[in-house]
Coordinates of N, CA and C in Angstrom, one line a residue:
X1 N -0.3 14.7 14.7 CA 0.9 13.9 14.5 C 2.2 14.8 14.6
X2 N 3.4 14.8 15.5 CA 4.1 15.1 15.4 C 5.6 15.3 15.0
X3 N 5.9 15.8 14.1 CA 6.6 15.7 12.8 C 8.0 15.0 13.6
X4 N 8.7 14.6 12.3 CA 10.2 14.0 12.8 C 11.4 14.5 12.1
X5 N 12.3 14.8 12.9 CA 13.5 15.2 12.2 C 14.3 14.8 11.8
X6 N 14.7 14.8 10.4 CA 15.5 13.7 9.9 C 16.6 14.4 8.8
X7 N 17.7 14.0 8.9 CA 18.8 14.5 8.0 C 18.7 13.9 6.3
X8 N 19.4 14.7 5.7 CA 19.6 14.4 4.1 C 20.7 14.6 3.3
X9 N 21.0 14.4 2.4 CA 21.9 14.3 2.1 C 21.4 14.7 0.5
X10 N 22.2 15.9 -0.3 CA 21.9 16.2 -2.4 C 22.2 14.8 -2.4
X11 N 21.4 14.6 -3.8 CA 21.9 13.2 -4.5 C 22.0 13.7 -6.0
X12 N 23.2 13.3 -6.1 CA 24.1 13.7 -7.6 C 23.8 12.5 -8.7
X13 N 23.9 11.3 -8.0 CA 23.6 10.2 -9.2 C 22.1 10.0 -9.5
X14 N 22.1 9.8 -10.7 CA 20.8 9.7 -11.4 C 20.5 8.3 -11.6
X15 N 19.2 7.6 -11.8 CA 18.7 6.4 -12.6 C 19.2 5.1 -12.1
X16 N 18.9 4.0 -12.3 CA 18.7 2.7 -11.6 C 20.4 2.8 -11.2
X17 N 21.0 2.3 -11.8 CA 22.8 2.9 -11.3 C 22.8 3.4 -9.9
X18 N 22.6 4.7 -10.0 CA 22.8 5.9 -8.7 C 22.0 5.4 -7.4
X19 N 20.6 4.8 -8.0 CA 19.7 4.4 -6.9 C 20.5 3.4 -6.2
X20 N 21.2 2.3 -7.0 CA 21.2 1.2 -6.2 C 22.9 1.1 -5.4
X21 N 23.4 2.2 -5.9 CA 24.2 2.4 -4.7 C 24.3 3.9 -3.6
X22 N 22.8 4.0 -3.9 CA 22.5 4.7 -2.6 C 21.8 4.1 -1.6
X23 N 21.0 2.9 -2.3 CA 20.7 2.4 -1.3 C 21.5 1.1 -0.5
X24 N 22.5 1.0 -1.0 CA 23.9 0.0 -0.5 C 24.6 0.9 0.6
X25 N 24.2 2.1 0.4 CA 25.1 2.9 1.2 C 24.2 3.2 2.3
X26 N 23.1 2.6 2.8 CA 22.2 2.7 3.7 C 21.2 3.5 3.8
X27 N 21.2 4.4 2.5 CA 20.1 5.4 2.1 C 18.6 5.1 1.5
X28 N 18.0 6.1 1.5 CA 16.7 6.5 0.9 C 16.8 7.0 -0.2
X29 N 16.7 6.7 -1.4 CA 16.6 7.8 -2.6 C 15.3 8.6 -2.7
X30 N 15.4 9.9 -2.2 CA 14.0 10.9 -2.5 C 14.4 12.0 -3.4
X31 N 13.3 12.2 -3.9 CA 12.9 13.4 -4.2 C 12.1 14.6 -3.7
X32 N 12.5 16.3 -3.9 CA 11.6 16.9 -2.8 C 10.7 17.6 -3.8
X33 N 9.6 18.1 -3.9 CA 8.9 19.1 -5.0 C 7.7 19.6 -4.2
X34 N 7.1 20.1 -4.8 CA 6.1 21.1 -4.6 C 6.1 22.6 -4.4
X35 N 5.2 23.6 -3.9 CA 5.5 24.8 -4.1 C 5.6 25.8 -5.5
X36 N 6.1 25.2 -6.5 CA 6.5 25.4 -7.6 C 7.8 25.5 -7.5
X37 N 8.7 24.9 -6.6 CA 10.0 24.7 -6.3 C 10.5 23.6 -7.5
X38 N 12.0 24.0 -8.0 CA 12.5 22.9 -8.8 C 12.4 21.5 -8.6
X39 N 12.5 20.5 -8.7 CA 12.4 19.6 -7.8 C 14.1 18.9 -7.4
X40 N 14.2 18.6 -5.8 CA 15.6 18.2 -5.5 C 15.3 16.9 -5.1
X41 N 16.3 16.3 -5.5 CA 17.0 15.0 -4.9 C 17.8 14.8 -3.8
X42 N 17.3 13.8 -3.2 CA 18.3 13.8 -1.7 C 18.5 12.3 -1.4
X43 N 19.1 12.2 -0.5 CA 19.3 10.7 0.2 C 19.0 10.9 1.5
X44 N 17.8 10.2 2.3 CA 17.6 10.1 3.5 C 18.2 9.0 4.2
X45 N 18.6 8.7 5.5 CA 18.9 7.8 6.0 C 17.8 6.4 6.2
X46 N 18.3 6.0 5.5 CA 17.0 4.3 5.5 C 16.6 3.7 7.3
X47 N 17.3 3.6 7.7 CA 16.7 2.8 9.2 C 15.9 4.0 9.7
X48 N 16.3 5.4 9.9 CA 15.7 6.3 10.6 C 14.2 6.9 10.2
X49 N 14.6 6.6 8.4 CA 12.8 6.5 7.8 C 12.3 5.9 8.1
X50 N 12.8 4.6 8.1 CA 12.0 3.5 8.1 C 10.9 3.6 9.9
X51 N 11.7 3.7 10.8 CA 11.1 3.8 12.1 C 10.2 4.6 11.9
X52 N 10.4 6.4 11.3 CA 9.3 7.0 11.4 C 8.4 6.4 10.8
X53 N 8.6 6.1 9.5 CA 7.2 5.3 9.1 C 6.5 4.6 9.6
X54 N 7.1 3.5 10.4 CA 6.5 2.6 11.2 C 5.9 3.1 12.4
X55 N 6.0 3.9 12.9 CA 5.9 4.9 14.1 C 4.3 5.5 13.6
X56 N 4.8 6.5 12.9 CA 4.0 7.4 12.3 C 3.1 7.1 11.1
X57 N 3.5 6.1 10.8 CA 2.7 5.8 9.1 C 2.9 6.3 7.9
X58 N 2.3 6.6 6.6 CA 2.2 6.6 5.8 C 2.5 7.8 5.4
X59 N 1.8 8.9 6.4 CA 1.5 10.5 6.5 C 2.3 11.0 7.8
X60 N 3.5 10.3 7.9 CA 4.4 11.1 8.7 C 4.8 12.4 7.9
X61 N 5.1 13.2 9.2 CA 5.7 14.6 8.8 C 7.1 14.8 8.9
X62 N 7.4 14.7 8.2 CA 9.0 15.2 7.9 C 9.7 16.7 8.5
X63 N 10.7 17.0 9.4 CA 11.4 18.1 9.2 C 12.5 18.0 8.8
X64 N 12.9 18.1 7.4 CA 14.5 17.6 6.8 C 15.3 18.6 6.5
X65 N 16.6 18.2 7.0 CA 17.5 19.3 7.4 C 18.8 18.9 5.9
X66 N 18.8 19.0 5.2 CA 19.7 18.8 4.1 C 20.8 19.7 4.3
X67 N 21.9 18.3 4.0 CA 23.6 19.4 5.0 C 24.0 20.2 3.8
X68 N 22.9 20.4 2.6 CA 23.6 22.0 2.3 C 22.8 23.1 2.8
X69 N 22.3 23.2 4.1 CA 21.7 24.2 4.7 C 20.2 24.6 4.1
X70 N 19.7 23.6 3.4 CA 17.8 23.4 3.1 C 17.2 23.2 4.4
X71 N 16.1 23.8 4.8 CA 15.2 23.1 5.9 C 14.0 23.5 5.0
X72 N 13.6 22.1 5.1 CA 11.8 22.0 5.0 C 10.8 21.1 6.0
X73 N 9.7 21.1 5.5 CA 8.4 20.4 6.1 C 8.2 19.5 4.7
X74 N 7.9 18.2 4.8 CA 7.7 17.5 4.0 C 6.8 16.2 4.4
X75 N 5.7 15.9 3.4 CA 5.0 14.7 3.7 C 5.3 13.5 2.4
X76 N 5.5 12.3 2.7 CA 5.3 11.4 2.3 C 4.0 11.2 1.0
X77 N 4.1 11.5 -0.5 CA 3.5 11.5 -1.2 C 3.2 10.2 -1.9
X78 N 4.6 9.8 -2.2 CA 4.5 8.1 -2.7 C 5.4 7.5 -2.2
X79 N 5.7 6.3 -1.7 CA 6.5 5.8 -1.1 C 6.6 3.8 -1.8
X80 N 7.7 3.5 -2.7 CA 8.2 2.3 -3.4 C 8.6 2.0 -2.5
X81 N 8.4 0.3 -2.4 CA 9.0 -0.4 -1.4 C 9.4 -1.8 -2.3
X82 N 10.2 -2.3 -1.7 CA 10.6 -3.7 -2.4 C 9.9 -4.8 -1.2
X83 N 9.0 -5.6 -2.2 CA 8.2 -6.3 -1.3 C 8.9 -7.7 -0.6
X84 N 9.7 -7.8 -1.3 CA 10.8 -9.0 -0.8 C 11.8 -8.6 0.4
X85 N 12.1 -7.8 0.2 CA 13.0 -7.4 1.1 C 12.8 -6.6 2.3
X86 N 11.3 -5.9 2.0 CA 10.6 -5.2 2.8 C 11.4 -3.8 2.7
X87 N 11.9 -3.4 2.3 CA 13.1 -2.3 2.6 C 12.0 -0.9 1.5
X88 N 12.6 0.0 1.5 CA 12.3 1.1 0.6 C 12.9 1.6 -0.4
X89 N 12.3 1.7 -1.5 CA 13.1 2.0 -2.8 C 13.7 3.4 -3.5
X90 N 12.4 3.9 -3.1 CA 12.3 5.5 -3.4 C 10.7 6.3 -2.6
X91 N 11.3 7.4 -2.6 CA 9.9 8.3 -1.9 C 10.1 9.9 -2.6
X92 N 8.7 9.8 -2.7 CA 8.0 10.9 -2.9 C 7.8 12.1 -2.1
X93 N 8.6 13.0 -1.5 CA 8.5 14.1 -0.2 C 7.6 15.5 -0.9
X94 N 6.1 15.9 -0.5 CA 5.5 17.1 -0.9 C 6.1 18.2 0.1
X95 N 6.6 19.3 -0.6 CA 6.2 20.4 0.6 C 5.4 20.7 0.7
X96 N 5.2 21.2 2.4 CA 4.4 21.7 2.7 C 5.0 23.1 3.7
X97 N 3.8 23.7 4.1 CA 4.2 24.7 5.5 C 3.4 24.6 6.3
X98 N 3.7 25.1 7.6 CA 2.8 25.0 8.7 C 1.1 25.6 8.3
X99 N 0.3 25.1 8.5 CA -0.9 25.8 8.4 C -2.0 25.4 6.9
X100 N -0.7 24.8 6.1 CA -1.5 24.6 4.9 C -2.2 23.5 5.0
X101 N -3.2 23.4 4.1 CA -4.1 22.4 3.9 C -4.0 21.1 2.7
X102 N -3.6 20.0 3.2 CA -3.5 19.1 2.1 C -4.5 18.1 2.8
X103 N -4.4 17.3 1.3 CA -5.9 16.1 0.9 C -5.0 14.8 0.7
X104 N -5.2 13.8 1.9 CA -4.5 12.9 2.3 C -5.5 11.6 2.5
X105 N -4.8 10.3 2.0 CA -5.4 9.3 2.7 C -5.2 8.4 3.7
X106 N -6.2 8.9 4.8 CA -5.8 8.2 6.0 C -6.5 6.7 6.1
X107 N -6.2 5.8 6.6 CA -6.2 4.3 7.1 C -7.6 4.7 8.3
X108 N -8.4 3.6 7.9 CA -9.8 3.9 8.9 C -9.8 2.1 9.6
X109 N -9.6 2.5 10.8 CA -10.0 1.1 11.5 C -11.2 1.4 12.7
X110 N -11.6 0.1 12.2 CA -13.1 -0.2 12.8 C -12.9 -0.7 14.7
X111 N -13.9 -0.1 15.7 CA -13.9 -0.2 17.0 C -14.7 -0.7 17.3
X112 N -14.6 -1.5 18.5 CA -15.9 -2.3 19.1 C -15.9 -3.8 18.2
X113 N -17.2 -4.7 18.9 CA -17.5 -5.6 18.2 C -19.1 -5.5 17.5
X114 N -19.2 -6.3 16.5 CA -20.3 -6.4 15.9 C -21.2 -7.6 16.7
X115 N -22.4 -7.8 16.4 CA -23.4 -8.3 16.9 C -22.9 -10.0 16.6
X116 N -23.2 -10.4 17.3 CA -22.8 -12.3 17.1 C -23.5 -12.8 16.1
X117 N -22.3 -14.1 15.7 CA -22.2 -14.2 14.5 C -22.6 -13.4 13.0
X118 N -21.4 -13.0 12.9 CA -21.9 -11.8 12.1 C -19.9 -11.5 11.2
X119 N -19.9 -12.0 10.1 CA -18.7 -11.3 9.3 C -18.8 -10.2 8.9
X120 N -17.5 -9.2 9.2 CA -16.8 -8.0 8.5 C -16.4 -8.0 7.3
X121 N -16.9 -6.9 6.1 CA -16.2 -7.5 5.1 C -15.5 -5.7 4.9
X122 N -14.4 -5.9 4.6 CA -13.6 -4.2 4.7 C -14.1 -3.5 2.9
X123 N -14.6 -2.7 2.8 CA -14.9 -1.9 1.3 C -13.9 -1.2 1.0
X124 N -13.3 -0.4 2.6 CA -12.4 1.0 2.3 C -11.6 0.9 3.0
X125 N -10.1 0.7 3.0 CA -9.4 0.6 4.1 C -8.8 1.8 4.6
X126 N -8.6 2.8 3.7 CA -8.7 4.6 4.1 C -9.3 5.6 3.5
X127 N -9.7 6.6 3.6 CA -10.4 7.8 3.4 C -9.4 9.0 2.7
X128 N -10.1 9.3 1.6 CA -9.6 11.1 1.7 C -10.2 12.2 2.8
X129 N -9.2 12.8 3.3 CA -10.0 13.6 3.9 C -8.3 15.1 4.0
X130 N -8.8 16.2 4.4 CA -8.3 17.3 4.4 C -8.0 17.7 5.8
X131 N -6.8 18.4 5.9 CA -6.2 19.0 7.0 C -5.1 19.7 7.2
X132 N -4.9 20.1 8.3 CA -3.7 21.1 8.4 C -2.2 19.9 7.8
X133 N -1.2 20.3 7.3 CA -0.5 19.6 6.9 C 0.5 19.4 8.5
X134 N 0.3 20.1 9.5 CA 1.2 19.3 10.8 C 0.2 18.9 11.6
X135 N -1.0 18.6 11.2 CA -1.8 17.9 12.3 C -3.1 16.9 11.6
X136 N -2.0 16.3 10.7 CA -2.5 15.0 9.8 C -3.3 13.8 10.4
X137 N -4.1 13.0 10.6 CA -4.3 11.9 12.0 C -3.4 10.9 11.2
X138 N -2.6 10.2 12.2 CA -2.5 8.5 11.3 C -3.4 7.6 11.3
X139 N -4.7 8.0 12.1 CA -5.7 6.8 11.9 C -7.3 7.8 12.0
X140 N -8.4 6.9 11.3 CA -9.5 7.3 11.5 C -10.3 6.0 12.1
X141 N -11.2 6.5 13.1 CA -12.2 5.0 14.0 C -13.5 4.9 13.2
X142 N -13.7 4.1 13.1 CA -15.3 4.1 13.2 C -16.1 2.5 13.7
X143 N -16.9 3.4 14.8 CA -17.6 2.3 15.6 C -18.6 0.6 14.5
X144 N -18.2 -0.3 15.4 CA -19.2 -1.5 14.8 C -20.0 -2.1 15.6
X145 N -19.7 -1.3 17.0 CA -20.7 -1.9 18.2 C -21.6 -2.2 18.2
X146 N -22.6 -4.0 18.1 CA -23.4 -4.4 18.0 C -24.0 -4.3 17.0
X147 N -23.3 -3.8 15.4 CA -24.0 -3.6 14.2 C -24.4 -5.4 13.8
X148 N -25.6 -5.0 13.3 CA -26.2 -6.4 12.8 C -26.4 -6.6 11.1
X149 N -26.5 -7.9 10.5 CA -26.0 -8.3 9.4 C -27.2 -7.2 8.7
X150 N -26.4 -6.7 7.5 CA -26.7 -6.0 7.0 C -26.6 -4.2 7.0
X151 N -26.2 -4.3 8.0 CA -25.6 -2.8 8.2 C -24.0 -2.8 7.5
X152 N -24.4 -1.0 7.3 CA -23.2 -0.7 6.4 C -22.4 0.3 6.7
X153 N -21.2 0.5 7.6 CA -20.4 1.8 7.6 C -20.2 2.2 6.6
X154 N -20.4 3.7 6.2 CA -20.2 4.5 5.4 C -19.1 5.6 6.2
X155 N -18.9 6.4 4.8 CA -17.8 7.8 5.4 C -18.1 8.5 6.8
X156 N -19.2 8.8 6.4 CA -20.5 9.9 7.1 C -20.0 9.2 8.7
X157 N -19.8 7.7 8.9 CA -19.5 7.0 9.9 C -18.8 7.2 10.7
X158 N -17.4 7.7 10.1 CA -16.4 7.7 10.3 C -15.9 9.0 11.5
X159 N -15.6 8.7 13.0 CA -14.8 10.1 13.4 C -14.3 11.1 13.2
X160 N -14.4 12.2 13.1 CA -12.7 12.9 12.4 C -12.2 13.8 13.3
X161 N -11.7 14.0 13.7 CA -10.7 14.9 14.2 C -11.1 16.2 14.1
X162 N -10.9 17.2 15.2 CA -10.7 18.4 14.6 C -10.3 19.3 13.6
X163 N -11.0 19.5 12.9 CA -9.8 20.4 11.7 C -9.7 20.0 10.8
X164 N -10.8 18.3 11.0 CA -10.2 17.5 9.6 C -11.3 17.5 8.9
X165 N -11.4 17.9 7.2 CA -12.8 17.5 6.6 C -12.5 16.2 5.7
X166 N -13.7 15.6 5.8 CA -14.0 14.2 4.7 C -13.7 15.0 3.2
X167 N -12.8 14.5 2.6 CA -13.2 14.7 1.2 C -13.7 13.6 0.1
X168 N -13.9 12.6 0.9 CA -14.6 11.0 0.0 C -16.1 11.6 0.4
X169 N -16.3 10.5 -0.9 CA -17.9 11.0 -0.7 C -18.2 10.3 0.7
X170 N -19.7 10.7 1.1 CA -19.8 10.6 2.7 C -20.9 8.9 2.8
X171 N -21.6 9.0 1.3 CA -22.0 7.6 0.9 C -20.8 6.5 0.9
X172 N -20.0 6.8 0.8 CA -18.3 5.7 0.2 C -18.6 4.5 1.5
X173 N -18.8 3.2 1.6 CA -18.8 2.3 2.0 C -17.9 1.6 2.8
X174 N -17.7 2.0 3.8 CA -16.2 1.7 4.7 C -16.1 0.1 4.7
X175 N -17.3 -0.1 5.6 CA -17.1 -1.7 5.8 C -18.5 -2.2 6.0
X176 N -19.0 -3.5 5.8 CA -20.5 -4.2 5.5 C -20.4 -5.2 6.6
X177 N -21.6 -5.5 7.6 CA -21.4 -6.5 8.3 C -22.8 -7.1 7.4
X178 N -22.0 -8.6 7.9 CA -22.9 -9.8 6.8 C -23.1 -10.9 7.8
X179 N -24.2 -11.7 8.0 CA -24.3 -12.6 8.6 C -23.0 -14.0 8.5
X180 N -22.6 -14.6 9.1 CA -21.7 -15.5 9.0 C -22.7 -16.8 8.7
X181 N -21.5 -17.5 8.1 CA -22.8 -19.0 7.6 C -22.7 -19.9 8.4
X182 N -23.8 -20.3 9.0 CA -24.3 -21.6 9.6 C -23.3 -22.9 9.6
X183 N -23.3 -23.5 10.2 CA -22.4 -24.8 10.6 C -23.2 -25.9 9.3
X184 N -24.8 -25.7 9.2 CA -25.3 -26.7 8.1 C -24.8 -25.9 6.6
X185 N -24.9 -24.7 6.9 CA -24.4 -24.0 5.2 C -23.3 -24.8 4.8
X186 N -22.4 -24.4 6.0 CA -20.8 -24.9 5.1 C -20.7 -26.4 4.9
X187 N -21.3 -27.1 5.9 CA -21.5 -28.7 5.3 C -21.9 -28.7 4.0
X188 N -22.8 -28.1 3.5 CA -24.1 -27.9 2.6 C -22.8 -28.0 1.4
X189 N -22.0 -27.1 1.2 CA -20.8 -26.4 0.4 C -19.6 -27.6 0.2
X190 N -19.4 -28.2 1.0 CA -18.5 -29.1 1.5 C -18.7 -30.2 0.3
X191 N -19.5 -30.7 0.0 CA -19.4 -31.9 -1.2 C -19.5 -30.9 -2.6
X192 N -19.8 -29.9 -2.9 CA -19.2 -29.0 -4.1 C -17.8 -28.8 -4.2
X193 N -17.5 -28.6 -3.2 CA -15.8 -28.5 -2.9 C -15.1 -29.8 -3.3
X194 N -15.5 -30.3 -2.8 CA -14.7 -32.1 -3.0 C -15.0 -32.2 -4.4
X195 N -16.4 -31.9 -4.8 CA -16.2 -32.6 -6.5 C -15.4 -31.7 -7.5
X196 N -15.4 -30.2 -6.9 CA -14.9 -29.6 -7.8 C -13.1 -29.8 -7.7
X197 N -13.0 -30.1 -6.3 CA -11.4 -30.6 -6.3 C -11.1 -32.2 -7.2
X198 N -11.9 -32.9 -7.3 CA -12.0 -34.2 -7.7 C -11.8 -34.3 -9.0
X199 N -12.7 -32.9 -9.5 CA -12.5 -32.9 -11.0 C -11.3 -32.3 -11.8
X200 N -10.7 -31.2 -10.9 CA -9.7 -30.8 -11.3 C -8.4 -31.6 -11.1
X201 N -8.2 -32.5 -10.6 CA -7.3 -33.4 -10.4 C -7.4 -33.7 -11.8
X202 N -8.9 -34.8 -11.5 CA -8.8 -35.4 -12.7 C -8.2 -34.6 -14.2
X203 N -8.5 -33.7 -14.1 CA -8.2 -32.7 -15.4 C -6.7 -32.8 -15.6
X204 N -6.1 -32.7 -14.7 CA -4.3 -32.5 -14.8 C -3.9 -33.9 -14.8
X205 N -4.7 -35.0 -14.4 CA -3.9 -36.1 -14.5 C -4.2 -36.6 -16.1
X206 N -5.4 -36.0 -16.7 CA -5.6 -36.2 -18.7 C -4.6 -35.3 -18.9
X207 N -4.1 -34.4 -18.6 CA -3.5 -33.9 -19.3 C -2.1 -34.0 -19.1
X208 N -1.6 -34.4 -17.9 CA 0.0 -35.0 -17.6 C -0.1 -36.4 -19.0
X209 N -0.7 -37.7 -19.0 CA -0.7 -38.5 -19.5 C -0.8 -38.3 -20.8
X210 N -1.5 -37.1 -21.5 CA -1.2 -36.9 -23.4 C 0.0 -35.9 -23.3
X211 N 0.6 -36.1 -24.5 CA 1.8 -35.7 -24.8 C 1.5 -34.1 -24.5
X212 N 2.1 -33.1 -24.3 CA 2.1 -31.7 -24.0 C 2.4 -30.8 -25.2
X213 N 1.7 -29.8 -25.6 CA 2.1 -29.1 -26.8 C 3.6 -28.6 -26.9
X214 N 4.4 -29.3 -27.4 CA 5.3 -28.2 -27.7 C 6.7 -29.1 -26.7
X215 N 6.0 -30.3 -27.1 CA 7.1 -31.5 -26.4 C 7.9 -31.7 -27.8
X216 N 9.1 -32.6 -26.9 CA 10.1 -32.9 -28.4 C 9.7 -33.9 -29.1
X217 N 10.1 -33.7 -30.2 CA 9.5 -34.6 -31.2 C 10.3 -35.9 -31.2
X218 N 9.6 -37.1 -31.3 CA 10.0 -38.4 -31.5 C 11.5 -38.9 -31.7
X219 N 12.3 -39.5 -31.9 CA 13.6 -39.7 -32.5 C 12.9 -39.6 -33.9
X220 N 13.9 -39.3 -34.6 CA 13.4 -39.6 -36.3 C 12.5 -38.9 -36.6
X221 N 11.8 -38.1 -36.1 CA 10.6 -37.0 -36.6 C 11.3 -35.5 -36.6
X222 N 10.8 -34.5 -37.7 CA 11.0 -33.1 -37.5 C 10.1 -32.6 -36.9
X223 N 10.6 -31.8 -36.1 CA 10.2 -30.5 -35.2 C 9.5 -29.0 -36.4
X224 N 8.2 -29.0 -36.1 CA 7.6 -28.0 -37.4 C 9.0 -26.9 -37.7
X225 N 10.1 -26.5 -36.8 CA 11.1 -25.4 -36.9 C 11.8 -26.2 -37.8
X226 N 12.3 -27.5 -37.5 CA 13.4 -28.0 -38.4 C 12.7 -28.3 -39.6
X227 N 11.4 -28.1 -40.0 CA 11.0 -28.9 -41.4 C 10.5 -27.1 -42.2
X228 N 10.9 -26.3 -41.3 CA 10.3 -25.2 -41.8 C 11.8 -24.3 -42.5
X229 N 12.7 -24.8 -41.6 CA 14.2 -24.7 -41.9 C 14.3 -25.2 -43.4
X230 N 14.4 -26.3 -43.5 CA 14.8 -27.3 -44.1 C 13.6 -27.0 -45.6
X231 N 12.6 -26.5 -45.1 CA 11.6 -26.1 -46.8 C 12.9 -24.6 -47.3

């Protein structure tokens, strides 16, 4: 993966305050650490993260140039997003340097097709595995070509890259192919469904029709608070 260059900016304001008008001002609020370096605060530019992320993923490499004359290597450690808005909240940046070796989780998708009629069910959607910190993969493959129900990708399954070692166990369970159900199964299922839908109706409509705990009390009756008052 080839790293991206991105500008920064010190960040002076602290705590939900500082964040939320860094991020009005089109920024990233990060933090940088590792090394046994103090840890610094910066403001990345939000659209230009954001692409790399999208580009690169989760394990983009960073080269951030901070306009008080800092340059590092940095990876994406944790990354807050705001699920509504989709945008990014705060990020986690590790140093690194060229050559070193960090334990990352990469995103493993499955190639090929499985044997007919036959459901995927996903165990592991990424792996730990170890590598040079500028030649991270964004993705790991592993074949399902003609696997038949009951087969099971494991780690051990999985492609890797040059350079790269597994550090999940190699047993770890990627993904299970399972027979898919028959056209008489799901009829079969199909009147359990209806009664169990039939009954729970029923259930909410006994319980719409009796009064509700914690409904107001009558005209002319006390409320347990007003007669507990009033003792």
């Amino acid at each position: 993966m080839s790293e991206v260059k991105i500008s920064a900016e010190p960040r002076t304001e602290f705590g939900k305050g500082g964040a939320r008008r860094t991020r009005r001002a089109g920024k990233v609020p990060a933090v940088l650490y590792g090394h046994g370096e103090k840890p610094k605060h910066i403001a990345l530019p939000a659209r230009e993260f954001a692409a790399a992320i999208r580009k690169g993923g989760a394990n983009q490499l960073f080269a951030i140039e901070v306009s008080d004359g800092t340059q590092v290597l940095a990876l994406p450690k944790a990354i807050q997003r705001d699920p509504i808005k989709d945008s990014f909240e705060h990020v986690d940046l590790l140093l690194v340097r060229r050559g070193e070796k960090v334990t990352v989780e990469v995103p493993v998708q499955l190639t090929g097709e499985a044997a007919k009629d036959t459901l995927i069910v996903h165990d592991h959607d990424t792996l730990s595995v170890t590598a040079d910190a500028t030649k991270v993969p964004d993705h790991l493959e592993a074949s399902i070509e003609g696997a038949e129900p009951g087969t099971t990708i494991t780690a051990a399954d999985v492609e890797l890259p040059s350079g790269v070692e597994l550090a999940t166990d190699e047993e770890t369970a990627v993904a299970s192919v399972t027979a898919a159900p028959t056209a008489e199964q799901l009829e079969a299922t199909l009147p359990e469904v209806e009664e169990a839908t039939e009954e729970a109706e029923a259930g909410t409509g006994e319980e719409t029709a009796e009064s509700p705990e914690g409904a107001p009390a009558a005209e002319g009756e006390e409320t347990p608070a007003e007669a507990k008052t009033e003792a």
